[in-house]
Coordinates of C-alpha atoms in Angstrom, one line a residue:
X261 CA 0.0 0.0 0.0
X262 CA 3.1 2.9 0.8
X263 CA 4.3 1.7 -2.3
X264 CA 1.4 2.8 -4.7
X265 CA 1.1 5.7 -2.3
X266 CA 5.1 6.8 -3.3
X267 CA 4.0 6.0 -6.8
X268 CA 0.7 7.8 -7.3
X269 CA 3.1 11.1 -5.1
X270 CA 6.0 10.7 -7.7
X271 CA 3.1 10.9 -10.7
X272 CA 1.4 13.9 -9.1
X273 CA 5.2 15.3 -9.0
X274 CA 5.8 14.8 -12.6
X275 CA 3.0 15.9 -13.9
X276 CA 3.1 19.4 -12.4
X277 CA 6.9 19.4 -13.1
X278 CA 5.9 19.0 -16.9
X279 CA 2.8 21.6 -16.6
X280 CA 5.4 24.1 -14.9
X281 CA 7.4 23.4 -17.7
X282 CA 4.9 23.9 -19.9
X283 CA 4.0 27.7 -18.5
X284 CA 7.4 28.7 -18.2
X285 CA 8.2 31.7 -20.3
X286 CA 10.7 32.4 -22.6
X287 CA 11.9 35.3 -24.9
X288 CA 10.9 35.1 -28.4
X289 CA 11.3 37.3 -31.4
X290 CA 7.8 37.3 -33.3
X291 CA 7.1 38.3 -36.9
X292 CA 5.8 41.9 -36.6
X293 CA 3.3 41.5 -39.1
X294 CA 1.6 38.4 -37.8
X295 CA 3.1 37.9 -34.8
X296 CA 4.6 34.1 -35.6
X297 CA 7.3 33.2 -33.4
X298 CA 10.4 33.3 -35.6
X299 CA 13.4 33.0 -33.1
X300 CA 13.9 32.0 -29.3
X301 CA 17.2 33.7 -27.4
X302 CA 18.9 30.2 -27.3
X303 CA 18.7 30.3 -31.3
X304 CA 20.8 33.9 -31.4
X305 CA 24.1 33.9 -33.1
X306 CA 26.2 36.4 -30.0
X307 CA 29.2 35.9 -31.3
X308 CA 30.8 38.7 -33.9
X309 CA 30.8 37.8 -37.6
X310 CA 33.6 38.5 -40.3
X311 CA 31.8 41.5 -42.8
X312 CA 32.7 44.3 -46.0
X313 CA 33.2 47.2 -44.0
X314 CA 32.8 49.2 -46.7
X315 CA 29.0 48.6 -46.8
X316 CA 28.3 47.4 -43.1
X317 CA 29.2 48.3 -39.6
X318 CA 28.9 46.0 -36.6
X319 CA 27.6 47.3 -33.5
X320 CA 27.1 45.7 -29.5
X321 CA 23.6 45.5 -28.3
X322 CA 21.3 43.8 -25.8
X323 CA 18.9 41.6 -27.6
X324 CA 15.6 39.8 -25.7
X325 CA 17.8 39.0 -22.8
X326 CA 20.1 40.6 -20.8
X327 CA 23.1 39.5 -23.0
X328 CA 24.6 41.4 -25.5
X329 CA 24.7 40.2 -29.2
X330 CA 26.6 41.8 -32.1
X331 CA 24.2 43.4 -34.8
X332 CA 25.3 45.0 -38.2
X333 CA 24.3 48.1 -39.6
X334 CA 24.2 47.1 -43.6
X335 CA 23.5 49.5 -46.7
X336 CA 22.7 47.5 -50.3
X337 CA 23.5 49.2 -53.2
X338 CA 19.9 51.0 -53.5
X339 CA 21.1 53.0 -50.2
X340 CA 18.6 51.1 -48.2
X341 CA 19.9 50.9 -44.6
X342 CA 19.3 47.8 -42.4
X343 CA 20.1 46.7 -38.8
X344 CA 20.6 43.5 -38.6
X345 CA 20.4 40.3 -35.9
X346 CA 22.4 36.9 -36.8
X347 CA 20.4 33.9 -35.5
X348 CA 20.7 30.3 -36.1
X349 CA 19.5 28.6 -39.2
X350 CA 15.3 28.0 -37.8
X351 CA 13.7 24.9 -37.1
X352 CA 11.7 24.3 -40.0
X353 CA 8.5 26.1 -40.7
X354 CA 9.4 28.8 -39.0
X355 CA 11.1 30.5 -41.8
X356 CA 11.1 30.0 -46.2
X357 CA 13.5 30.8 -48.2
X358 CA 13.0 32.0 -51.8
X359 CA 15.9 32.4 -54.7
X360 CA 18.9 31.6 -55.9
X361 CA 21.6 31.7 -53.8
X362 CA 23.9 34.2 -54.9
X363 CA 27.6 35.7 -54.0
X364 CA 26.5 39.4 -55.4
X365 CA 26.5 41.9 -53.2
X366 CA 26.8 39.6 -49.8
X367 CA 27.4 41.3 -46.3
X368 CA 29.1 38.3 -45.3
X369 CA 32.2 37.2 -47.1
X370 CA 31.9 34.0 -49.0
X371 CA 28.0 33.1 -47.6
X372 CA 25.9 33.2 -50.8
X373 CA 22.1 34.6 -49.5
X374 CA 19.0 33.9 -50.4
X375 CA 15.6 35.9 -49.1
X376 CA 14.2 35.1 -45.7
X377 CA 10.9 35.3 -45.1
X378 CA 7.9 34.2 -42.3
X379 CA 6.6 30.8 -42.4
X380 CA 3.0 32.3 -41.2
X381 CA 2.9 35.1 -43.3
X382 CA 5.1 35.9 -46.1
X383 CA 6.8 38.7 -44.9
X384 CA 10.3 39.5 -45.7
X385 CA 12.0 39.3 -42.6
X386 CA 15.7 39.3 -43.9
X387 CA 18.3 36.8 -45.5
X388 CA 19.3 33.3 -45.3
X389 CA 23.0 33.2 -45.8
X390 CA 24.6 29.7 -47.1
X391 CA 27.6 27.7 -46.0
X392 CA 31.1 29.7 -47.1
X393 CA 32.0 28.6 -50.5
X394 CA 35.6 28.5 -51.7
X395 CA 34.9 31.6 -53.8
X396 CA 34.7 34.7 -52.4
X397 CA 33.4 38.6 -53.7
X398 CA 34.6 41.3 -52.4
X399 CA 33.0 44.6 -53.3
X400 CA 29.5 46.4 -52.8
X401 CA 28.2 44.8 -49.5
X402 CA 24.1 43.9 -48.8
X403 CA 21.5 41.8 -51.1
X404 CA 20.6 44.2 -54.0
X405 CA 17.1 44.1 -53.6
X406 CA 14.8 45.3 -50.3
X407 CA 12.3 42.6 -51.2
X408 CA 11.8 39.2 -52.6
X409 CA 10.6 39.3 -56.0
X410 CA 6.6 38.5 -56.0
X411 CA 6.9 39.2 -52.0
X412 CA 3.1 38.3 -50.5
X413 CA 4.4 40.3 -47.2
X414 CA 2.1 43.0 -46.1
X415 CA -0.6 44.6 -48.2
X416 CA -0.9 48.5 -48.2
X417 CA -4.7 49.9 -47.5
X418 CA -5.6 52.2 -50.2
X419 CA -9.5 53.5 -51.1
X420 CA -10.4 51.5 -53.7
X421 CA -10.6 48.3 -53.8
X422 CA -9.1 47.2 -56.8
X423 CA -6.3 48.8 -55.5
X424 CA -6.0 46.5 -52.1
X425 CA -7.1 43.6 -54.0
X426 CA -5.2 43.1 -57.2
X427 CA -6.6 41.0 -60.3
X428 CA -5.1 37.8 -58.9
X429 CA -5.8 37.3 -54.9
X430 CA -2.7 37.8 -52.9
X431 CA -2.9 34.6 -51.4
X432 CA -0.2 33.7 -48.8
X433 CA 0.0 29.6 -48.8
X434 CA 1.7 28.5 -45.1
X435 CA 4.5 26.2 -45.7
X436 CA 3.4 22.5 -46.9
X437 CA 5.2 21.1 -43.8
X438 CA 4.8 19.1 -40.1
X439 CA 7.1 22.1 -38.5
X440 CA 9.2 19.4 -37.3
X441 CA 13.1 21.0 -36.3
X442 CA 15.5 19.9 -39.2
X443 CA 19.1 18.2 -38.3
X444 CA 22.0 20.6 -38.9
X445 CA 24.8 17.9 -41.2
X446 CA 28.2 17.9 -40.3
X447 CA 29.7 19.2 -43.5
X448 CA 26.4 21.3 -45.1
X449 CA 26.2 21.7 -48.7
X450 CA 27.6 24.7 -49.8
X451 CA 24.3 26.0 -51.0
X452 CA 22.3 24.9 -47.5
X453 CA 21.3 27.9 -45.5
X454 CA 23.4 27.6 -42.2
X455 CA 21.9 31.1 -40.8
X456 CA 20.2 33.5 -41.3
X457 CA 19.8 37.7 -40.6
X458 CA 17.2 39.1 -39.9
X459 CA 16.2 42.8 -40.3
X460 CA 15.5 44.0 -36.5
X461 CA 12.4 46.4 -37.0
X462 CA 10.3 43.6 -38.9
X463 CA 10.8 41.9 -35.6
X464 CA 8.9 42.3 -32.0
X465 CA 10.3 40.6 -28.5
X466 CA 7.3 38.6 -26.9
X467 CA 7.6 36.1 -24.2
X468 CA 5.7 32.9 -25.2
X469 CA 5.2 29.4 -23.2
X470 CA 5.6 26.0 -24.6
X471 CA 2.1 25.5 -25.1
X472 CA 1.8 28.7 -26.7
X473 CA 4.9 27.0 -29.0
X474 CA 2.7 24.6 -29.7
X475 CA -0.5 26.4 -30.3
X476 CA 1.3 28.0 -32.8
X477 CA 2.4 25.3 -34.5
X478 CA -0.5 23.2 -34.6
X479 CA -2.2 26.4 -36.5
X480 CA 0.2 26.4 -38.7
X481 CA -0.1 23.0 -40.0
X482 CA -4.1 23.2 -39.2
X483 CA -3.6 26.6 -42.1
X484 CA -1.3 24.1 -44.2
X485 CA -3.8 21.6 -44.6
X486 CA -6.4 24.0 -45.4
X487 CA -4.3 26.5 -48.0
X488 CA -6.5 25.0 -50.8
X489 CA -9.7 26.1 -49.7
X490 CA -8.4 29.2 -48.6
X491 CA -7.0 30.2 -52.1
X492 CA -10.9 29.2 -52.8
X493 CA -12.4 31.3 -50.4
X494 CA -9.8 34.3 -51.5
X495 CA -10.8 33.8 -54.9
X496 CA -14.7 34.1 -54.6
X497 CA -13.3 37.1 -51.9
X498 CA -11.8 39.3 -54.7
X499 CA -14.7 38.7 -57.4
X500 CA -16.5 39.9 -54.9
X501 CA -15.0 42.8 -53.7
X502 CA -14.4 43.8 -57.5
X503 CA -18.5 43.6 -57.9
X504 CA -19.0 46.5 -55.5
X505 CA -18.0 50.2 -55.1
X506 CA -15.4 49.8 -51.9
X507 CA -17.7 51.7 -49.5
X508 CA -20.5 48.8 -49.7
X509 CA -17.4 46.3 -47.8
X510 CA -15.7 48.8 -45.8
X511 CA -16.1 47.2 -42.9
X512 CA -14.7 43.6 -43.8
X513 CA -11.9 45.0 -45.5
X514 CA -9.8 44.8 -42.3
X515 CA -10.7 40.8 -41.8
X516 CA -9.8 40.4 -45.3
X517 CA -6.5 41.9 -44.8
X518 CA -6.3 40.0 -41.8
X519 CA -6.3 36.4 -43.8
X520 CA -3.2 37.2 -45.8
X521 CA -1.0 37.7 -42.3
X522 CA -2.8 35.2 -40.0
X523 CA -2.9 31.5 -40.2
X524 CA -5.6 31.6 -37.6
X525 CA -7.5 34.0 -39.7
X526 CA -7.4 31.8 -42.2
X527 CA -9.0 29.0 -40.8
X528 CA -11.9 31.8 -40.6
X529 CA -12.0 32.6 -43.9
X530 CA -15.2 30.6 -44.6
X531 CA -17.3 32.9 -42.5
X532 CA -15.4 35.8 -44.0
X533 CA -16.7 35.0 -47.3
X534 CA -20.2 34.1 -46.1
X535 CA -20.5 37.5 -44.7
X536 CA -19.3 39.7 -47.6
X537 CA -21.2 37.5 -50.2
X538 CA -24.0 38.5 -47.8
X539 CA -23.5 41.7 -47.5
X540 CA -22.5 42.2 -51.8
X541 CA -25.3 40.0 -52.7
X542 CA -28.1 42.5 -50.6
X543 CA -26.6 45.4 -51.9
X544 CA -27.1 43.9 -55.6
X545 CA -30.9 43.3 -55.1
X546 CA -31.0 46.7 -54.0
X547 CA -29.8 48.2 -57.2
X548 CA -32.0 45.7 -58.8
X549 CA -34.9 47.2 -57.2
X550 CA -33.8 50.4 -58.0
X551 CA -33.5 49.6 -62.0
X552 CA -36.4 48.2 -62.1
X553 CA -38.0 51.5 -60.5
X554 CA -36.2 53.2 -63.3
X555 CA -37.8 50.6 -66.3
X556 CA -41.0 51.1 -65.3
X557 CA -40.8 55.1 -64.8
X558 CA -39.6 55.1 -68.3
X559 CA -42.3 53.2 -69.7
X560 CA -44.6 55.4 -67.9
X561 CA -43.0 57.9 -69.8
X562 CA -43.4 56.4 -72.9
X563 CA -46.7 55.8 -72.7
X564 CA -47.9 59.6 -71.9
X565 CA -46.7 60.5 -75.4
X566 CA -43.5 61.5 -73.7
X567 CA -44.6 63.2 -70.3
X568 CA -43.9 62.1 -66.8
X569 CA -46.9 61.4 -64.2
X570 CA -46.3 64.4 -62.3
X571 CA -46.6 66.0 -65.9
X572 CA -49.7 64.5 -66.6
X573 CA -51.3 65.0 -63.3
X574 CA -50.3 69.1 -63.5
X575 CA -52.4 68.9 -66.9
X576 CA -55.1 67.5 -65.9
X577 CA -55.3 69.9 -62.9
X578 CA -55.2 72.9 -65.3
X579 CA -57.9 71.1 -67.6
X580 CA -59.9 71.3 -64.4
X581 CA -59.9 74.2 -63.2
X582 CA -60.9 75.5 -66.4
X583 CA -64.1 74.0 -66.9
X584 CA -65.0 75.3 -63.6
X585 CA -64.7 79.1 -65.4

């Protein structure tokens, strides 16, 4: 009997040592735009790296924790200005990379980069810089361009809605993955992404659990496995939105938005749809209504040999009021 009694104690003592575990916080960077944990401090890259200091600058600063991590101040050659945080290669998911991996205009002597961007979203968070090569390029420091090409990162509010929603939907797609941390190889290809820097003010600190860790995550693949419906649902979105005069879907123009940076959102975008088809399908009766108003005053028209009712009805008045005299 003690015995099952010490066993049943050392369970109870387990599990609330896993649910502490659980609920203990640590420091994340986020994705500004949808708020998609990108990088925890453990994944930081303190240590200084080798750079063109023609183009960038490094500089010591306190990053998430209380330790200090070297940044870089980097300029590309269109005289955009960047600062700059190192960090570890992510677990996958986390992150995509998009292009060719290229030695041009590198920060970082002899890492061909690629663009970074946010698993969740699309946004361009930075680069992904590749194992060093035998080749080096000196020169012009910093990636050439501010932004992937075709970038699905954040959309601008403008008044019309053709303008917010181009002909094609901007549809963001999450990753077509199970999030599940890749294994670094001894000796990495030379083209394989070993880490990766990000651009500081398209980042926001944010303590998050384990099981918000996992919250995310399981969004994110619960977004994955819907992505084709979604590109569906945006679809339908924009004919819709292109059917009305902006004004008449004002007010779901913010959730709209919303499903391009938010794999939560997404999984909403159903009753998004429902509601502006709703709203775009009562507004069309109306004019409808209105039209046919219009038809049958014209007729009326047409049939008084050209005058309106009100026409008519002052004649007749006038006919009146003369045979009284």
């Amino acid at each position: 009997m003690e015995d099952t009694t010490d066993n049943a104690m050392d369970g109870v003592r387990e599990a609330s040592h896993v649910s502490a575990s659980a609920q203990e916080e640590l420091s994340f960077f986020v994705c500004q735009q949808c708020r998609y944990p990108i990088v925890s401090e453990s994944e930081i890259l303190f240590d200084k790296a080798e750079i063109f200091t023609d183009q960038v600058y490094s500089y010591e600063m306190e990053v998430l924790v209380d330790k200090t991590a070297w940044c870089y101040s980097a300029t590309n050659p269109g005289a955009h200005r960047f600062d700059v945080l190192r960090i570890k290669k992510p677990p996958h998911g986390r992150v995509s990379f998009d292009g060719l991996p290229t030695l041009e205009h590198t920060w970082f002597p002899g890492h061909k980069w690629v663009y970074c961007q946010c698993g969740a979203c699309g946004q361009h968070l930075g680069w992904g810089y590749c194992a060093k090569g035998t080749t080096e390029e000196a020169g012009a420091a910093g990636p050439d361009s501010t932004e992937p090409a075709g970038n699905n990162g954040s959309l601008n509010m403008e008044t019309s809605a053709s303008q917010v929603y181009p002909a094609e939907p901007n549809v963001l797609q999450p990753p077509q993955n199970d999030l599940h941390e890749e294994q670094e190889p001894d000796n990495p290809a030379e083209d394989e992404v070993v880490f990766c820097g990000l651009i500081l003010t398209r980042l926001a600190p944010q303590s998050l659990t384990a099981a918000d860790m996992a919250t995310f995550d399981a969004t994110l693949v619960r977004a994955a496995s819907h992505s084709h419906l979604f590109q569906q649902h945006m679809q339908e979105l924009v004919e819709l939105l292109h059917s009305v005069p902006t004004v008449v879907v004002a007010d779901y123009i913010p959730a709209v938005l919303e499903l391009n940076v938010s794999p939560a959102a997404r999984l909403r975008s159903e009753a998004v749809l429902d509601s502006v088809r709703s709203v775009v399908e009562e507004y069309l009766r109306e004019q409808n209504v209105v039209a046919d108003e219009a038809r049958v005053g014209a007729q009326h028209v047409e049939e008084g040999g050209g005058r309106s009712d009100d026409e008519n009805r002052s004649s007749d008045g006038d006919t009146s009021d003369g045979d009284q005299h």
